Amino acid sequence: ACGKPKSSYLFYFKMEDNYCPAPSFKLISARINVISPDPVPPTMSQCLDYDPTTKSMSLGFTPPIPEDTAQNFDFYVVFRGDGNNFSPLDTIYNYSDVAYTDLNPDTAELYYFMRTYGGCEQESDPSDTLIAISPVMVPFPAIDPYVAKLSWNAPSADSSMVFTYEIWRQITGANDWQMLGQTNDRNYNDTINLCRESVDYQIRIAGSCGSFLASDTLADKINEDVLD
């Protein structure tokens, strides 16, 4: 029964022997304790994906295998924070959901994890923590820059994981994203081949798992094309 994580059931057994000339019987009792297992957190093995059009952040997850769904699931809670301090962001009541969208992501709070709540006010351990990629762009030189020096954080706290990052660029507002290259490092320099334009950069993994945007105005200062 819900209300407490352990329920005790008491059973009485009567054993009787009426075969012997002097019939006999005996009463014994048995107590069985039923303990609700702790809830299990969802698996967050997928990456976070920022959509620059809707300015929202999506996270995917896999529901835990239910040992006793009726007693062991009430809701999920999504937490967001800066890596040290976290607060509840939202509650998901559908056990079968496999994704959540943060409509107001914040570059000051890149870290997300989830817990499962259920049973009798029990909470699971935290899931793995996912980190939104947030690139930093340093225009070079400071006056009339034509090189974008990009760097960014890893999407996981697990330092053993290796990612292949894709660097994407568009003219701001044009929705004409082009992939410039790939790297296993977390930095990339792009020499601009455009006239003075405001440009956006996004870091992706396998075409998705998009980062927040890094934007600035740059211009091609080394173009030596000659006009006829």
PDB file of C-alpha atoms in Angstrom, residues 21-99:
ATOM      1  CA  PRO A  21      -6.216 -41.321  19.140  1.00  0.00           C
ATOM      2  CA  ALA A  22      -5.516 -37.955  20.785  1.00  0.00           C
ATOM      3  CA  PRO A  23      -6.069 -35.312  18.058  1.00  0.00           C
ATOM      4  CA  SER A  24      -3.778 -32.306  18.192  1.00  0.00           C
ATOM      5  CA  PHE A  25      -3.523 -28.945  16.532  1.00  0.00           C
ATOM      6  CA  LYS A  26      -1.053 -26.087  16.491  1.00  0.00           C
ATOM      7  CA  LEU A  27      -1.296 -22.426  15.565  1.00  0.00           C
ATOM      8  CA  ILE A  28       1.636 -20.574  14.010  1.00  0.00           C
ATOM      9  CA  SER A  29       1.949 -17.067  12.597  1.00  0.00           C
ATOM     10  CA  ALA A  30       4.086 -15.732   9.749  1.00  0.00           C
ATOM     11  CA  ARG A  31       4.879 -12.083   9.048  1.00  0.00           C
ATOM     12  CA  ILE A  32       5.842 -11.035   5.510  1.00  0.00           C
ATOM     13  CA  ASN A  33       7.331  -7.581   4.895  1.00  0.00           C
ATOM     14  CA  VAL A  34       6.862  -6.159   1.392  1.00  0.00           C
ATOM     15  CA  ILE A  35       9.314  -3.339   0.634  1.00  0.00           C
ATOM     16  CA  SER A  36       8.759  -1.044  -2.314  1.00  0.00           C
ATOM     17  CA  PRO A  37      11.951  -0.834  -4.414  1.00  0.00           C
ATOM     18  CA  ASP A  38      13.516   2.563  -4.968  1.00  0.00           C
ATOM     19  CA  PRO A  39      12.480   4.287  -8.194  1.00  0.00           C
ATOM     20  CA  VAL A  40      14.961   4.144 -11.075  1.00  0.00           C
ATOM     21  CA  PRO A  41      15.967   7.301 -12.966  1.00  0.00           C
ATOM     22  CA  PRO A  42      15.545   7.518 -16.741  1.00  0.00           C
ATOM     23  CA  THR A  43      18.593   6.977 -18.920  1.00  0.00           C
ATOM     24  CA  MET A  44      19.912  10.231 -20.353  1.00  0.00           C
ATOM     25  CA  SER A  45      22.426   8.952 -22.874  1.00  0.00           C
ATOM     26  CA  GLN A  46      21.358  11.333 -25.613  1.00  0.00           C
ATOM     27  CA  CYS A  47      22.693  14.850 -25.990  1.00  0.00           C
ATOM     28  CA  LEU A  48      21.047  18.219 -25.572  1.00  0.00           C
ATOM     29  CA  ASP A  49      19.932  19.942 -28.762  1.00  0.00           C
ATOM     30  CA  TYR A  50      19.420  23.703 -29.075  1.00  0.00           C
ATOM     31  CA  ASP A  51      17.059  24.918 -31.818  1.00  0.00           C
ATOM     32  CA  PRO A  52      18.073  28.444 -32.903  1.00  0.00           C
ATOM     33  CA  THR A  53      14.719  28.979 -34.633  1.00  0.00           C
ATOM     34  CA  THR A  54      12.533  28.336 -31.596  1.00  0.00           C
ATOM     35  CA  LYS A  55      15.312  29.184 -29.100  1.00  0.00           C
ATOM     36  CA  SER A  56      14.465  26.031 -27.166  1.00  0.00           C
ATOM     37  CA  MET A  57      16.539  23.163 -25.765  1.00  0.00           C
ATOM     38  CA  SER A  58      15.490  19.528 -26.234  1.00  0.00           C
ATOM     39  CA  LEU A  59      16.661  16.574 -24.187  1.00  0.00           C
ATOM     40  CA  GLY A  60      15.893  12.935 -24.889  1.00  0.00           C
ATOM     41  CA  PHE A  61      15.756  10.095 -22.391  1.00  0.00           C
ATOM     42  CA  THR A  62      14.784   6.440 -22.065  1.00  0.00           C
ATOM     43  CA  PRO A  63      12.233   5.471 -19.376  1.00  0.00           C
ATOM     44  CA  PRO A  64      13.407   2.941 -16.777  1.00  0.00           C
ATOM     45  CA  ILE A  65      12.187  -0.647 -16.988  1.00  0.00           C
ATOM     46  CA  PRO A  66       9.246  -0.774 -14.563  1.00  0.00           C
ATOM     47  CA  GLU A  67       9.517  -3.434 -11.859  1.00  0.00           C
ATOM     48  CA  ASP A  68       6.242  -2.231 -10.389  1.00  0.00           C
ATOM     49  CA  THR A  69       5.011   0.735 -12.357  1.00  0.00           C
ATOM     50  CA  ALA A  70       1.732   1.087 -10.463  1.00  0.00           C
ATOM     51  CA  GLN A  71       3.539   1.586  -7.160  1.00  0.00           C
ATOM     52  CA  ASN A  72       6.858   2.903  -8.335  1.00  0.00           C
ATOM     53  CA  PHE A  73       6.178   5.822 -10.677  1.00  0.00           C
ATOM     54  CA  ASP A  74       4.448   9.101 -10.005  1.00  0.00           C
ATOM     55  CA  PHE A  75       6.441  11.551 -12.129  1.00  0.00           C
ATOM     56  CA  TYR A  76       9.840  12.630 -13.412  1.00  0.00           C
ATOM     57  CA  VAL A  77      11.445  15.921 -12.417  1.00  0.00           C
ATOM     58  CA  VAL A  78      13.880  17.729 -14.724  1.00  0.00           C
ATOM     59  CA  PHE A  79      16.603  19.682 -12.919  1.00  0.00           C
ATOM     60  CA  ARG A  80      18.728  22.466 -14.385  1.00  0.00           C
ATOM     61  CA  GLY A  81      21.723  24.277 -12.947  1.00  0.00           C
ATOM     62  CA  ASP A  82      25.221  25.637 -13.301  1.00  0.00           C
ATOM     63  CA  GLY A  83      26.991  22.416 -12.313  1.00  0.00           C
ATOM     64  CA  ASN A  84      27.058  23.202  -8.595  1.00  0.00           C
ATOM     65  CA  ASN A  85      23.568  24.452  -7.821  1.00  0.00           C
ATOM     66  CA  PHE A  86      20.453  22.859  -9.312  1.00  0.00           C
ATOM     67  CA  SER A  87      16.747  23.565  -9.018  1.00  0.00           C
ATOM     68  CA  PRO A  88      13.653  21.754 -10.345  1.00  0.00           C
ATOM     69  CA  LEU A  89      12.745  22.970 -13.817  1.00  0.00           C
ATOM     70  CA  ASP A  90       9.617  20.983 -14.660  1.00  0.00           C
ATOM     71  CA  THR A  91       7.603  17.834 -13.894  1.00  0.00           C
ATOM     72  CA  ILE A  92       6.704  15.091 -16.389  1.00  0.00           C
ATOM     73  CA  TYR A  93       3.736  12.908 -15.418  1.00  0.00           C
ATOM     74  CA  ASN A  94       3.673  10.536 -18.398  1.00  0.00           C
ATOM     75  CA  TYR A  95       5.881   7.493 -17.787  1.00  0.00           C
ATOM     76  CA  SER A  96       6.196   6.799 -21.527  1.00  0.00           C
ATOM     77  CA  ASP A  97       7.520  10.222 -22.513  1.00  0.00           C
ATOM     78  CA  VAL A  98      10.959  10.107 -24.123  1.00  0.00           C
ATOM     79  CA  ALA A  99      11.739  13.809 -24.590  1.00  0.00           C
TER      80      ALA A  99
END
